[in-house]
Amino acid sequence: MQETKILIIDDEEVVLDSCKLVLEPAGFKIATASNGIAGLGMVREFGPDLIFVDLKMPGISGFEVLERLRAMDPNQVAIVITGYATVSSAVDAMKKGAYDFLPKPFTPDELRLITKRGLEKHRLVQEAIALRREKEMLRENFAAILSHELKSPLSALQQHLFGLAADLEDKMTEEQKARTERMKGRLDDLLKLIHNWLRVFTVDVNKIKEQFQPVAVPTVITKAVENVLPHATRKNIELVSTVGDSLPMLSGDAVSLTEVIGNILNNAVKYSKPQTTVRLAAEAAAGEVVISVADGGVGIAKEDLPFIFGDFYRGKGAAQMESGCGLGLAISRRIVEAHGGSVAVESEPGKGSKFTIRLPAKT
């Protein structure tokens, strides 16, 4: 069984010795450092599961140690120990990544208890990391299956069907031609479905961030509206766009943001009744750009709202109105979060929905 490692960073030798005296008999492997620089070096060398950090030390302070620890590994669990415990310093330490706060002087039992809590936090963090890795592996495997086992054969089948239909066009009856067109349509729908599945499973947040450039919101909105307009026209739905003056620029990927707004607009059109209006608005608010899309469609049941941005979500009312697999909102959420923003929904069955995207303005 792997030894549990604990690092203690404190400039008081008596604190280092007393912590070792309490924790080593419990089977923990203890390393100590008398200042922040030495402690940060020990983090790389020792690889601790839990770190105790004093706030007041010569050289760099405990606050700076916490900041550097978070930059090195945001999942590192650190506990602050100090003789200058105040509410203000505790809050500041938590903001810089500390998990808990142990004021001096402390008893052996207090040290044991907070150590137990810190190691439990470490265990939960490691489990969460493992689950995320497992989830990503499942995504990658499923994407590979979709691409190789489904998309490739269906694409080949589609090409053969198109070729066969062209060769036999003069020999087919009108009924046979109609059946052929229906087959083409179903194959096209299946390939679009697989494309959307692959899009959900392969949205690369890091790749999106690498493509960040200054983005003009009106340009993105105009492109998204143009993409959705044919769908709206077919359903006789009016798209009304209101864009505020002097909107700040965004830092992001214009193609991905166009996809997000297009997905939400398309969703609004899809679930709205003919001869209704879908309204899009964009405005600046407290360092953000707020983009909203409101429709008068079927709405979303209260019990479905927590799951609206999940993969494959489709509400009962939506299922009755339009075919589809409910992937656009899941894709949109991932892209918006990659831009440091958020997306939310307000809705009431029978009265429509309003989606609100908040994105940080470029600084």
mmCIF file of C-alpha atoms in Angstrom, residues 121-283:
data_model
loop_
_atom_site.group_PDB
_atom_site.id
_atom_site.type_symbol
_atom_site.label_atom_id
_atom_site.label_comp_id
_atom_site.label_asym_id
_atom_site.label_seq_id
_atom_site.Cartn_x
_atom_site.Cartn_y
_atom_site.Cartn_z
ATOM 1 C CA LYS A 121 -10.704 15.767 0.534
ATOM 2 C CA HIS A 122 -7.596 14.535 -1.301
ATOM 3 C CA ARG A 123 -9.214 11.118 -1.802
ATOM 4 C CA LEU A 124 -12.381 12.674 -3.207
ATOM 5 C CA VAL A 125 -10.384 14.915 -5.544
ATOM 6 C CA GLN A 126 -8.385 11.955 -6.856
ATOM 7 C CA GLU A 127 -11.569 9.934 -7.377
ATOM 8 C CA ALA A 128 -13.103 12.822 -9.314
ATOM 9 C CA ILE A 129 -9.997 13.064 -11.508
ATOM 10 C CA ALA A 130 -10.102 9.315 -12.176
ATOM 11 C CA LEU A 131 -13.794 9.491 -13.071
ATOM 12 C CA ARG A 132 -13.158 12.384 -15.476
ATOM 13 C CA ARG A 133 -10.374 10.416 -17.151
ATOM 14 C CA GLU A 134 -12.606 7.352 -17.411
ATOM 15 C CA LYS A 135 -15.402 9.458 -18.874
ATOM 16 C CA GLU A 136 -13.058 10.970 -21.465
ATOM 17 C CA MET A 137 -11.790 7.512 -22.398
ATOM 18 C CA LEU A 138 -15.359 6.292 -22.873
ATOM 19 C CA ARG A 139 -16.082 9.344 -25.019
ATOM 20 C CA GLU A 140 -13.050 8.683 -27.193
ATOM 21 C CA ASN A 141 -13.919 4.996 -27.576
ATOM 22 C CA PHE A 142 -17.540 5.752 -28.433
ATOM 23 C CA ALA A 143 -16.469 8.404 -30.955
ATOM 24 C CA ALA A 144 -14.165 5.862 -32.616
ATOM 25 C CA ILE A 145 -17.008 3.321 -32.822
ATOM 26 C CA LEU A 146 -19.350 5.934 -34.304
ATOM 27 C CA SER A 147 -16.816 6.985 -36.886
ATOM 28 C CA HIS A 148 -15.525 3.604 -38.015
ATOM 29 C CA GLU A 149 -18.424 1.224 -37.405
ATOM 30 C CA LEU A 150 -21.357 3.475 -38.356
ATOM 31 C CA LYS A 151 -20.378 6.601 -40.257
ATOM 32 C CA SER A 152 -18.068 4.971 -42.797
ATOM 33 C CA PRO A 153 -20.469 2.140 -43.828
ATOM 34 C CA LEU A 154 -23.444 4.526 -44.002
ATOM 35 C CA SER A 155 -21.470 6.994 -46.127
ATOM 36 C CA ALA A 156 -20.554 4.184 -48.519
ATOM 37 C CA LEU A 157 -24.181 3.011 -48.609
ATOM 38 C CA GLN A 158 -25.326 6.556 -49.367
ATOM 39 C CA GLN A 159 -22.929 6.835 -52.294
ATOM 40 C CA HIS A 160 -24.066 3.485 -53.711
ATOM 41 C CA LEU A 161 -27.724 4.494 -53.360
ATOM 42 C CA PHE A 162 -27.127 7.798 -55.153
ATOM 43 C CA GLY A 163 -25.297 6.001 -57.952
ATOM 44 C CA LEU A 164 -27.959 3.303 -58.266
ATOM 45 C CA ALA A 165 -30.758 5.881 -58.315
ATOM 46 C CA ALA A 166 -28.999 7.821 -61.076
ATOM 47 C CA ASP A 167 -28.447 4.672 -63.168
ATOM 48 C CA LEU A 168 -32.075 3.540 -62.842
ATOM 49 C CA GLU A 169 -33.775 6.943 -62.984
ATOM 50 C CA ASP A 170 -35.295 6.353 -66.442
ATOM 51 C CA LYS A 171 -36.544 2.875 -65.509
ATOM 52 C CA MET A 172 -38.189 3.599 -62.129
ATOM 53 C CA THR A 173 -41.865 4.306 -61.601
ATOM 54 C CA GLU A 174 -42.918 7.444 -59.713
ATOM 55 C CA GLU A 175 -43.617 5.342 -56.617
ATOM 56 C CA GLN A 176 -40.149 3.779 -56.794
ATOM 57 C CA LYS A 177 -38.590 7.225 -57.179
ATOM 58 C CA ALA A 178 -40.510 8.449 -54.126
ATOM 59 C CA ARG A 179 -39.304 5.459 -52.089
ATOM 60 C CA THR A 180 -35.737 6.108 -53.218
ATOM 61 C CA GLU A 181 -35.989 9.738 -52.124
ATOM 62 C CA ARG A 182 -37.290 8.640 -48.726
ATOM 63 C CA MET A 183 -34.334 6.262 -48.373
ATOM 64 C CA LYS A 184 -31.954 9.089 -49.282
ATOM 65 C CA GLY A 185 -33.619 11.292 -46.683
ATOM 66 C CA ARG A 186 -33.388 8.682 -43.931
ATOM 67 C CA LEU A 187 -29.723 8.005 -44.699
ATOM 68 C CA ASP A 188 -29.021 11.732 -44.652
ATOM 69 C CA ASP A 189 -30.793 12.043 -41.276
ATOM 70 C CA LEU A 190 -28.744 9.165 -39.842
ATOM 71 C CA LEU A 191 -25.473 10.681 -41.043
ATOM 72 C CA LYS A 192 -26.426 14.053 -39.546
ATOM 73 C CA LEU A 193 -27.264 12.319 -36.272
ATOM 74 C CA ILE A 194 -23.868 10.590 -36.212
ATOM 75 C CA HIS A 195 -22.152 13.886 -37.071
ATOM 76 C CA ASN A 196 -23.867 15.548 -34.099
ATOM 77 C CA TRP A 197 -22.936 12.683 -31.788
ATOM 78 C CA LEU A 198 -19.322 12.974 -32.877
ATOM 79 C CA ARG A 199 -19.476 16.735 -32.338
ATOM 80 C CA VAL A 200 -20.665 16.237 -28.748
ATOM 81 C CA PHE A 201 -17.953 13.716 -27.954
ATOM 82 C CA THR A 202 -15.099 15.538 -29.668
ATOM 83 C CA VAL A 203 -15.597 19.179 -28.616
ATOM 84 C CA ASP A 204 -12.000 19.995 -27.684
ATOM 85 C CA VAL A 205 -12.022 22.792 -25.099
ATOM 86 C CA ASN A 206 -8.249 23.282 -25.270
ATOM 87 C CA LYS A 207 -8.272 23.474 -29.068
ATOM 88 C CA ILE A 208 -11.051 26.081 -28.950
ATOM 89 C CA LYS A 209 -9.022 28.163 -26.475
ATOM 90 C CA GLU A 210 -5.966 28.002 -28.749
ATOM 91 C CA GLN A 211 -8.006 29.696 -31.486
ATOM 92 C CA PHE A 212 -9.116 32.664 -29.352
ATOM 93 C CA GLN A 213 -9.022 36.009 -31.177
ATOM 94 C CA PRO A 214 -10.928 39.296 -30.834
ATOM 95 C CA VAL A 215 -14.537 38.621 -31.861
ATOM 96 C CA ALA A 216 -17.163 41.206 -32.835
ATOM 97 C CA VAL A 217 -20.529 40.112 -31.430
ATOM 98 C CA PRO A 218 -22.695 41.671 -34.205
ATOM 99 C CA THR A 219 -20.736 39.749 -36.859
ATOM 100 C CA VAL A 220 -21.241 36.437 -35.057
ATOM 101 C CA ILE A 221 -24.960 37.111 -34.547
ATOM 102 C CA THR A 222 -25.478 38.104 -38.195
ATOM 103 C CA LYS A 223 -23.851 34.886 -39.403
ATOM 104 C CA ALA A 224 -25.884 32.737 -36.982
ATOM 105 C CA VAL A 225 -29.154 34.393 -38.037
ATOM 106 C CA GLU A 226 -28.286 33.872 -41.717
ATOM 107 C CA ASN A 227 -27.686 30.169 -41.060
ATOM 108 C CA VAL A 228 -31.036 29.686 -39.298
ATOM 109 C CA LEU A 229 -33.149 31.963 -41.534
ATOM 110 C CA PRO A 230 -34.044 29.280 -44.147
ATOM 111 C CA HIS A 231 -35.420 27.025 -41.371
ATOM 112 C CA ALA A 232 -37.424 29.925 -39.923
ATOM 113 C CA THR A 233 -38.754 30.893 -43.352
ATOM 114 C CA ARG A 234 -39.974 27.355 -44.036
ATOM 115 C CA LYS A 235 -41.979 27.480 -40.782
ATOM 116 C CA ASN A 236 -43.140 31.068 -41.368
ATOM 117 C CA ILE A 237 -41.407 32.207 -38.167
ATOM 118 C CA GLU A 238 -40.071 35.753 -37.878
ATOM 119 C CA LEU A 239 -36.571 36.285 -36.479
ATOM 120 C CA VAL A 240 -36.187 39.647 -34.733
ATOM 121 C CA SER A 241 -32.659 40.676 -33.736
ATOM 122 C CA THR A 242 -31.872 43.610 -31.410
ATOM 123 C CA VAL A 243 -28.172 44.316 -30.918
ATOM 124 C CA GLY A 244 -27.068 47.055 -28.520
ATOM 125 C CA ASP A 245 -24.791 49.885 -29.599
ATOM 126 C CA SER A 246 -21.050 49.757 -28.896
ATOM 127 C CA LEU A 247 -20.929 46.167 -27.663
ATOM 128 C CA PRO A 248 -17.482 45.252 -26.308
ATOM 129 C CA MET A 249 -15.369 42.742 -28.185
ATOM 130 C CA LEU A 250 -15.089 39.157 -26.983
ATOM 131 C CA SER A 251 -11.988 37.006 -26.794
ATOM 132 C CA GLY A 252 -12.973 33.720 -28.381
ATOM 133 C CA ASP A 253 -13.401 31.498 -31.403
ATOM 134 C CA ALA A 254 -15.857 33.099 -33.847
ATOM 135 C CA VAL A 255 -16.759 29.818 -35.565
ATOM 136 C CA SER A 256 -17.644 28.092 -32.277
ATOM 137 C CA LEU A 257 -19.616 31.085 -30.980
ATOM 138 C CA THR A 258 -21.564 31.241 -34.245
ATOM 139 C CA GLU A 259 -22.378 27.564 -33.754
ATOM 140 C CA VAL A 260 -23.632 28.225 -30.198
ATOM 141 C CA ILE A 261 -25.967 31.055 -31.185
ATOM 142 C CA GLY A 262 -27.087 29.104 -34.248
ATOM 143 C CA ASN A 263 -27.867 26.030 -32.130
ATOM 144 C CA ILE A 264 -29.995 28.005 -29.688
ATOM 145 C CA LEU A 265 -31.758 29.940 -32.460
ATOM 146 C CA ASN A 266 -32.407 26.727 -34.368
ATOM 147 C CA ASN A 267 -33.759 25.141 -31.193
ATOM 148 C CA ALA A 268 -36.121 28.086 -30.699
ATOM 149 C CA VAL A 269 -37.382 27.858 -34.287
ATOM 150 C CA LYS A 270 -37.722 24.082 -34.102
ATOM 151 C CA TYR A 271 -40.009 24.148 -31.068
ATOM 152 C CA SER A 272 -42.027 27.250 -31.996
ATOM 153 C CA LYS A 273 -45.364 27.125 -33.743
ATOM 154 C CA PRO A 274 -45.685 28.566 -37.284
ATOM 155 C CA GLN A 275 -46.440 32.291 -37.592
ATOM 156 C CA THR A 276 -44.754 33.165 -34.281
ATOM 157 C CA THR A 277 -41.671 35.258 -33.462
ATOM 158 C CA VAL A 278 -38.238 34.340 -32.117
ATOM 159 C CA ARG A 279 -36.401 37.296 -30.573
ATOM 160 C CA LEU A 280 -32.637 37.616 -30.171
ATOM 161 C CA ALA A 281 -31.073 40.422 -28.123
ATOM 162 C CA ALA A 282 -27.486 41.328 -27.241
ATOM 163 C CA GLU A 283 -26.336 43.935 -24.729
#
